[in-house]
JSON list of C-alpha atoms in Angstrom, two decimals:
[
{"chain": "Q", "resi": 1, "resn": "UNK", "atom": "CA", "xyz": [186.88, 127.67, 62.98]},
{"chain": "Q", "resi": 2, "resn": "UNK", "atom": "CA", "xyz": [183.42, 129.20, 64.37]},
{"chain": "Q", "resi": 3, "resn": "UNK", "atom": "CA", "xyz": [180.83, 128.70, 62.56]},
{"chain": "Q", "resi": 4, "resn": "UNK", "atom": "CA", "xyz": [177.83, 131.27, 61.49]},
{"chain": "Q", "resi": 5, "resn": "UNK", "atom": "CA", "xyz": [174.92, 130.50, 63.45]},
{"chain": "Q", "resi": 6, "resn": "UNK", "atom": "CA", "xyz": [172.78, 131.77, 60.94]},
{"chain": "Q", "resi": 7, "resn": "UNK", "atom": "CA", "xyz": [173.35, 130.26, 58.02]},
{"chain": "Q", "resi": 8, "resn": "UNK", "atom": "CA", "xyz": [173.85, 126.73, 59.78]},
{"chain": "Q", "resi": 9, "resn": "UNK", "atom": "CA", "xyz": [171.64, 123.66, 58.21]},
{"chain": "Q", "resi": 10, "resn": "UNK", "atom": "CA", "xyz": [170.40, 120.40, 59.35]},
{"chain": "Q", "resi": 11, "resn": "UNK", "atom": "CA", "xyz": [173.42, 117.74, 58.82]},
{"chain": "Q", "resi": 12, "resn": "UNK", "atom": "CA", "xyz": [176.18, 119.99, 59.67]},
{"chain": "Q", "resi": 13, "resn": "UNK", "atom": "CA", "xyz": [178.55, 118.57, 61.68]},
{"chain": "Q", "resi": 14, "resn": "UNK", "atom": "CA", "xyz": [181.00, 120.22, 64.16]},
{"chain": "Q", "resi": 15, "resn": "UNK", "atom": "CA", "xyz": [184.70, 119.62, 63.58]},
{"chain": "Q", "resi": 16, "resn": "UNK", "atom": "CA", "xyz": [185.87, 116.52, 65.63]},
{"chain": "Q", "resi": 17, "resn": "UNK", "atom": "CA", "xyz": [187.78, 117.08, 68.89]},
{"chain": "Q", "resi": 18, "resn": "UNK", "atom": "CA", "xyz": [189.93, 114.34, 70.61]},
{"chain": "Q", "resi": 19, "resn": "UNK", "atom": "CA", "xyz": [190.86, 114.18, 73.86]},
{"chain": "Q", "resi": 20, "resn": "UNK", "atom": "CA", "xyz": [194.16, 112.92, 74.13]},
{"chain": "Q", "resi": 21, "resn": "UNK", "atom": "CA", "xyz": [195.15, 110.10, 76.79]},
{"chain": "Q", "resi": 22, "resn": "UNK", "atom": "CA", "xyz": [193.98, 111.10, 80.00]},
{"chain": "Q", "resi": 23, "resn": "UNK", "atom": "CA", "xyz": [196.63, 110.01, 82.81]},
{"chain": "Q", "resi": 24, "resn": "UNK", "atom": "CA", "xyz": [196.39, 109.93, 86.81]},
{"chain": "Q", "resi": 25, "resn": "UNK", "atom": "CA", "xyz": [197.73, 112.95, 87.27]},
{"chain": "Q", "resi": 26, "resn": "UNK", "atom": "CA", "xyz": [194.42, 114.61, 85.44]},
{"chain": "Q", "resi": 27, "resn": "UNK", "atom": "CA", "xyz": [192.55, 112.97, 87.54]},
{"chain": "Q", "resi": 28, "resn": "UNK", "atom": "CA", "xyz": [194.34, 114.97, 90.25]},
{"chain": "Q", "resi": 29, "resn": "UNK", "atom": "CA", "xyz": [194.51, 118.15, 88.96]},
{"chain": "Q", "resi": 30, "resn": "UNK", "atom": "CA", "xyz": [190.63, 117.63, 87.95]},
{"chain": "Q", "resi": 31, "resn": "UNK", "atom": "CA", "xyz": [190.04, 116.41, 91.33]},
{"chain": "Q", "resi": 32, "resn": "UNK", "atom": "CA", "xyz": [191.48, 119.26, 93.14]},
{"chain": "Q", "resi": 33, "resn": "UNK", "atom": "CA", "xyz": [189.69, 121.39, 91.26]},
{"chain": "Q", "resi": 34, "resn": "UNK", "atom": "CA", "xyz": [186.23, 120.23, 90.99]},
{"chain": "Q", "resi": 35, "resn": "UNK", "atom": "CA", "xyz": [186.53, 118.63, 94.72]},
{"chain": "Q", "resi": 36, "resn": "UNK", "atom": "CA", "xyz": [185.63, 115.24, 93.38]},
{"chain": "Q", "resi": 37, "resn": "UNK", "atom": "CA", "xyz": [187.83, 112.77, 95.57]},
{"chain": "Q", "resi": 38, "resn": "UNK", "atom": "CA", "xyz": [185.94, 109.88, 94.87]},
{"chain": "Q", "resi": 39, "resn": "UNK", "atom": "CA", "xyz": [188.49, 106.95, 95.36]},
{"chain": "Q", "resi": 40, "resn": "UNK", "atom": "CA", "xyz": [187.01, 105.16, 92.40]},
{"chain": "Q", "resi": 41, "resn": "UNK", "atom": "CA", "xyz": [189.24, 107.98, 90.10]},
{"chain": "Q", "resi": 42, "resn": "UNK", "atom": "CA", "xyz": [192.55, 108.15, 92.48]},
{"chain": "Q", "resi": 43, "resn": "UNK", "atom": "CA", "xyz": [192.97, 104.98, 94.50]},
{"chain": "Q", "resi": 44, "resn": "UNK", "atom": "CA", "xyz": [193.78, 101.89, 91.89]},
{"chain": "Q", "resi": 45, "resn": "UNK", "atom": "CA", "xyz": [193.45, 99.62, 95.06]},
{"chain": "Q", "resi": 46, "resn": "UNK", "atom": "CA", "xyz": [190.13, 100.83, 95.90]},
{"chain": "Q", "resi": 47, "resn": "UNK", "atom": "CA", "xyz": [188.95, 100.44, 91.92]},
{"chain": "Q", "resi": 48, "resn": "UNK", "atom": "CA", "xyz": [190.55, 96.93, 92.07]},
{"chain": "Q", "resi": 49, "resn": "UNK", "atom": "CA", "xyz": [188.83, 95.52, 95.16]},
{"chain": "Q", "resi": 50, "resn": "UNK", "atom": "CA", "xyz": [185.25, 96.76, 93.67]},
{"chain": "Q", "resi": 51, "resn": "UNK", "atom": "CA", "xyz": [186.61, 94.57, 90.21]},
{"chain": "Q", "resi": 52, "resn": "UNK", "atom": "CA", "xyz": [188.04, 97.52, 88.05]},
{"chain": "Q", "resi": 53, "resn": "UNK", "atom": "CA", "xyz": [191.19, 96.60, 86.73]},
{"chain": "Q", "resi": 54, "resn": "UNK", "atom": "CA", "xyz": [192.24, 100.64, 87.12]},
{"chain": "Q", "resi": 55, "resn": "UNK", "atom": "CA", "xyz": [190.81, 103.79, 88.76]},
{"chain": "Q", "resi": 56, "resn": "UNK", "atom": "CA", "xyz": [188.22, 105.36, 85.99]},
{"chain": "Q", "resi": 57, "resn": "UNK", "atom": "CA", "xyz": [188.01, 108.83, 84.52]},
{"chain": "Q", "resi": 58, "resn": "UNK", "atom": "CA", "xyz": [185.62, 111.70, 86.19]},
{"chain": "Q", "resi": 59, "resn": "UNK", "atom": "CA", "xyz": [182.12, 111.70, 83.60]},
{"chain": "Q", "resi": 60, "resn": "UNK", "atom": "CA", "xyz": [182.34, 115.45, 84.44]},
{"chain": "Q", "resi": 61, "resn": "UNK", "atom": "CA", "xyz": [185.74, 116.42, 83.69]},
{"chain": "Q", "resi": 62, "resn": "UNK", "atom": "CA", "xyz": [184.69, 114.06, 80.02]},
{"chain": "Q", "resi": 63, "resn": "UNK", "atom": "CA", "xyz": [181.66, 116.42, 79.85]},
{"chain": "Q", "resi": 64, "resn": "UNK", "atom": "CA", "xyz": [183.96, 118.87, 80.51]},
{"chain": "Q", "resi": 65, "resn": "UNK", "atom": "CA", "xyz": [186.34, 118.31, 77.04]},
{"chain": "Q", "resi": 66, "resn": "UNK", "atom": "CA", "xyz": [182.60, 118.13, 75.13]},
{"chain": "Q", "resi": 67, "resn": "UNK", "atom": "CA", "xyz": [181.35, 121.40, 76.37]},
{"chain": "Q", "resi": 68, "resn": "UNK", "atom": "CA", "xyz": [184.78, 122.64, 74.86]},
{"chain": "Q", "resi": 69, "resn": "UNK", "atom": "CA", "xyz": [184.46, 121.12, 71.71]},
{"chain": "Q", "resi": 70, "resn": "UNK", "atom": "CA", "xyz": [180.79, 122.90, 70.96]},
{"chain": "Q", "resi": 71, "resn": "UNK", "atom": "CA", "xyz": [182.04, 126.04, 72.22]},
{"chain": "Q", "resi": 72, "resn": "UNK", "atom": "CA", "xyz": [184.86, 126.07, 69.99]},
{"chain": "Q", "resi": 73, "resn": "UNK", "atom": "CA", "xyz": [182.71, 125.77, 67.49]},
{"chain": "Q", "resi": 74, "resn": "UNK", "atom": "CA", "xyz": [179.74, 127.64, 67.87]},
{"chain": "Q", "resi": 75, "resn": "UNK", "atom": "CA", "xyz": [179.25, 131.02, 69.49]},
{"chain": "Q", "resi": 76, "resn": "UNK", "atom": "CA", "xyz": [178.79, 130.30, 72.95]},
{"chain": "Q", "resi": 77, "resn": "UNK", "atom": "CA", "xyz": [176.81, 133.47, 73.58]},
{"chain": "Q", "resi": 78, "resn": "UNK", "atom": "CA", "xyz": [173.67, 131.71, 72.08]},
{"chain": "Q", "resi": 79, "resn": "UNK", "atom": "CA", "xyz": [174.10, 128.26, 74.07]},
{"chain": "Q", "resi": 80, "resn": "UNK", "atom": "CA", "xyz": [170.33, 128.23, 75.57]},
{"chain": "Q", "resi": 81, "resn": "UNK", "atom": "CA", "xyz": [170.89, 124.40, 77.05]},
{"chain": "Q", "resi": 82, "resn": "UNK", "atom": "CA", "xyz": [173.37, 121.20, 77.40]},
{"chain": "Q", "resi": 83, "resn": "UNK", "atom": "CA", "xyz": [173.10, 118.24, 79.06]},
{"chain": "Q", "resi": 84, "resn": "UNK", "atom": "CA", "xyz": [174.63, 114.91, 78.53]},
{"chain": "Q", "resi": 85, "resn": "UNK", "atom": "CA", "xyz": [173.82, 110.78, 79.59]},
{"chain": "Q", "resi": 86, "resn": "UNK", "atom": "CA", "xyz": [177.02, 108.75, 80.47]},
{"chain": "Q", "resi": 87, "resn": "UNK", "atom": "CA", "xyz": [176.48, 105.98, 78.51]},
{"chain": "Q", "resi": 88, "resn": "UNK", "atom": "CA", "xyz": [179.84, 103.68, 79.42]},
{"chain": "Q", "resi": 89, "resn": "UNK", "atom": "CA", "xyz": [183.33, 104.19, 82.21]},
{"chain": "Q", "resi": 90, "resn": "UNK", "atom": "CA", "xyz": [186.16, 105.96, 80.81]},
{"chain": "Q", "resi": 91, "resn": "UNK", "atom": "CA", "xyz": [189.36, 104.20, 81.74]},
{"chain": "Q", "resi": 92, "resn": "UNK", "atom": "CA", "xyz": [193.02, 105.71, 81.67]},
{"chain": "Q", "resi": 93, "resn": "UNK", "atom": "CA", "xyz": [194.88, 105.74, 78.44]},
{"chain": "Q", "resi": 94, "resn": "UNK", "atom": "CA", "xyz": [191.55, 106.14, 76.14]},
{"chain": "Q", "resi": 95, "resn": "UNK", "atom": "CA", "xyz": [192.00, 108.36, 73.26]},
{"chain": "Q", "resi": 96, "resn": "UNK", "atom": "CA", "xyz": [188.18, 110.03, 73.12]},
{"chain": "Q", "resi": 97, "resn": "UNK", "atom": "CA", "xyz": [186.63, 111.73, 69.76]},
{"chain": "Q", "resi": 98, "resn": "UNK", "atom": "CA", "xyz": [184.56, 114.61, 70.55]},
{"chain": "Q", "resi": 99, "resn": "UNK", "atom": "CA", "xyz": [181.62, 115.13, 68.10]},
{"chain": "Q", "resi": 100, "resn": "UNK", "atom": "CA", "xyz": [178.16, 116.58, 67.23]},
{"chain": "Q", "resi": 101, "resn": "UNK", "atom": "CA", "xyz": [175.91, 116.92, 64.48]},
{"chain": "Q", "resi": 102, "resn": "UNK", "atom": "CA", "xyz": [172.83, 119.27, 63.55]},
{"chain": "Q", "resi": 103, "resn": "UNK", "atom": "CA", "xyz": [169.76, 117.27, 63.79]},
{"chain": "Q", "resi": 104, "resn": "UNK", "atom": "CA", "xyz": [166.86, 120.08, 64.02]},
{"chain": "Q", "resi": 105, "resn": "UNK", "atom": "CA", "xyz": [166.49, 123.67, 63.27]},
{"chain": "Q", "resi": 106, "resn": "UNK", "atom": "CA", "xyz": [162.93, 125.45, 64.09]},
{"chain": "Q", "resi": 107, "resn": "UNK", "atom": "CA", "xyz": [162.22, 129.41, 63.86]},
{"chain": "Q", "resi": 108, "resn": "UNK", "atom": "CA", "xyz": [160.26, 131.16, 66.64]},
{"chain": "Q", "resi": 109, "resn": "UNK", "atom": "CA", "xyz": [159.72, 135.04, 65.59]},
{"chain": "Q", "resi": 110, "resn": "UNK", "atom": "CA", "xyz": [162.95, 135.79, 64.66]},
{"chain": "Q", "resi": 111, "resn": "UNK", "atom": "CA", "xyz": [164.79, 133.27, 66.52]},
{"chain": "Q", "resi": 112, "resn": "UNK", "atom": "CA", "xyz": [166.20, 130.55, 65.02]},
{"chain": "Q", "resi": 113, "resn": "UNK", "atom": "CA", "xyz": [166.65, 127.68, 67.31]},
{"chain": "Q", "resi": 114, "resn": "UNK", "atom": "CA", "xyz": [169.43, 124.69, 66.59]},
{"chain": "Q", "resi": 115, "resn": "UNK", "atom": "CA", "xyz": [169.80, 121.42, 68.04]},
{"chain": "Q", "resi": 116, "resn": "UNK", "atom": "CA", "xyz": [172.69, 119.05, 68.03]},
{"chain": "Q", "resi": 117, "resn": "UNK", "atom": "CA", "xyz": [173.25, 115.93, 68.96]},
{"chain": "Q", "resi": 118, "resn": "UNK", "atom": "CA", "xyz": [176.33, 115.42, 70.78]},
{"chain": "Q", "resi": 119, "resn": "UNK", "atom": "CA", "xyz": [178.80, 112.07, 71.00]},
{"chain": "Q", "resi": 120, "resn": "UNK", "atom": "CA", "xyz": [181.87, 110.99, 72.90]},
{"chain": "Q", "resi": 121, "resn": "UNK", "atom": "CA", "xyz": [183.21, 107.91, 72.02]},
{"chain": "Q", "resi": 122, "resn": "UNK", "atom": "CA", "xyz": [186.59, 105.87, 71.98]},
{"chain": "Q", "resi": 123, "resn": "UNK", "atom": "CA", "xyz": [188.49, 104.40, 68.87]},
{"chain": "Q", "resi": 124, "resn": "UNK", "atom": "CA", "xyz": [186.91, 101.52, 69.78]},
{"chain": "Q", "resi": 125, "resn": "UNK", "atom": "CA", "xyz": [183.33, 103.33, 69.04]},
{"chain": "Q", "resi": 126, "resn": "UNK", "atom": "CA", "xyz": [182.42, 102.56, 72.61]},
{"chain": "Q", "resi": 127, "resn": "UNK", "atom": "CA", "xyz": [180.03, 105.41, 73.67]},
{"chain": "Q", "resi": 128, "resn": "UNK", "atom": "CA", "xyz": [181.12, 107.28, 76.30]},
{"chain": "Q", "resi": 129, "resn": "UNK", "atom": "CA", "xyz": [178.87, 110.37, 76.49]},
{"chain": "Q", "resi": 130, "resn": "UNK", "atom": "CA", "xyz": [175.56, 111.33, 74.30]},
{"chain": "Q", "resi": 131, "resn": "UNK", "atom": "CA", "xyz": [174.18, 114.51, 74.74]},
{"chain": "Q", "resi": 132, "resn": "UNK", "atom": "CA", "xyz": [172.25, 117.26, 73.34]},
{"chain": "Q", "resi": 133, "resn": "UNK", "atom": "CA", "xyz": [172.87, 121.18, 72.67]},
{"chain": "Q", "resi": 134, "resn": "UNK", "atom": "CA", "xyz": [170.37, 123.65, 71.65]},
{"chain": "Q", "resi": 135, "resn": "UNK", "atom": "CA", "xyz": [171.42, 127.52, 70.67]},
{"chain": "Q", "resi": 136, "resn": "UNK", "atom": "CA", "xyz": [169.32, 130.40, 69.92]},
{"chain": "Q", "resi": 137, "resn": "UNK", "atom": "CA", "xyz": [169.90, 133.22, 68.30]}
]
């Protein structure tokens, strides 16, 4: 479901992605593979005594599933920039909704340059992640 770059308009939104359930044992694998061992993701005693009621999900490995979504659905090749703000804590068990919209398209020469506007959030609505995208062609 990619999506061609150059005929893309202002409104159009990129399919939805959720992010299923993440459990403790992402939090390991991500942990072990980003080097992240901040006991605030794997120790529930340590999230506890500091007044979580459970350890809390990476922002990264969140940023992570986004990154995904958009480059599932646009051509990566022409990703110029992304960046996010982590707007709220992810906790264990959250099914997440992946999604971005087309808010600005500008030419330069030839180029066509696209930005989105980028949102993780919960079923809740809670906002996770906002970010931005821009892609040149």
């Amino acid at each position: 479901n990619m999506f061609d770059i150059t005929n893309i308009i202002v409104g159009h939104e990129i399919p939805e992605v959720i992010i299923e359930p993440l459990q403790q044992q992402d939090l390991i694998k991500y942990a072990k593979a980003s080097g992240d061992y901040n006991p605030i993701h794997l120790d529930k005693n340590f999230a506890n005594n500091i007044g979580l009621d459970n350890v809390i999900v990476h922002g990264m490995l969140i940023m992570a599933h986004l990154g995904k979504s958009i480059a599932n659905s646009m051509t990566i090749s022409y990703l110029k920039h992304f960046s996010v703000q982590f707007s709220s804590i992810t906790t264990l068990g959250e099914k997440l909704i992946c999604s971005g919209r087309v808010i600005k398209i500008e030419k330069d020469k030839e180029k066509k340059i696209i930005s989105l506007n980028l949102k993780v959030i919960n079923l809740s609505n809670d906002v996770k992640i906002l970010g931005r995208a821009i892609f040149s062609t």
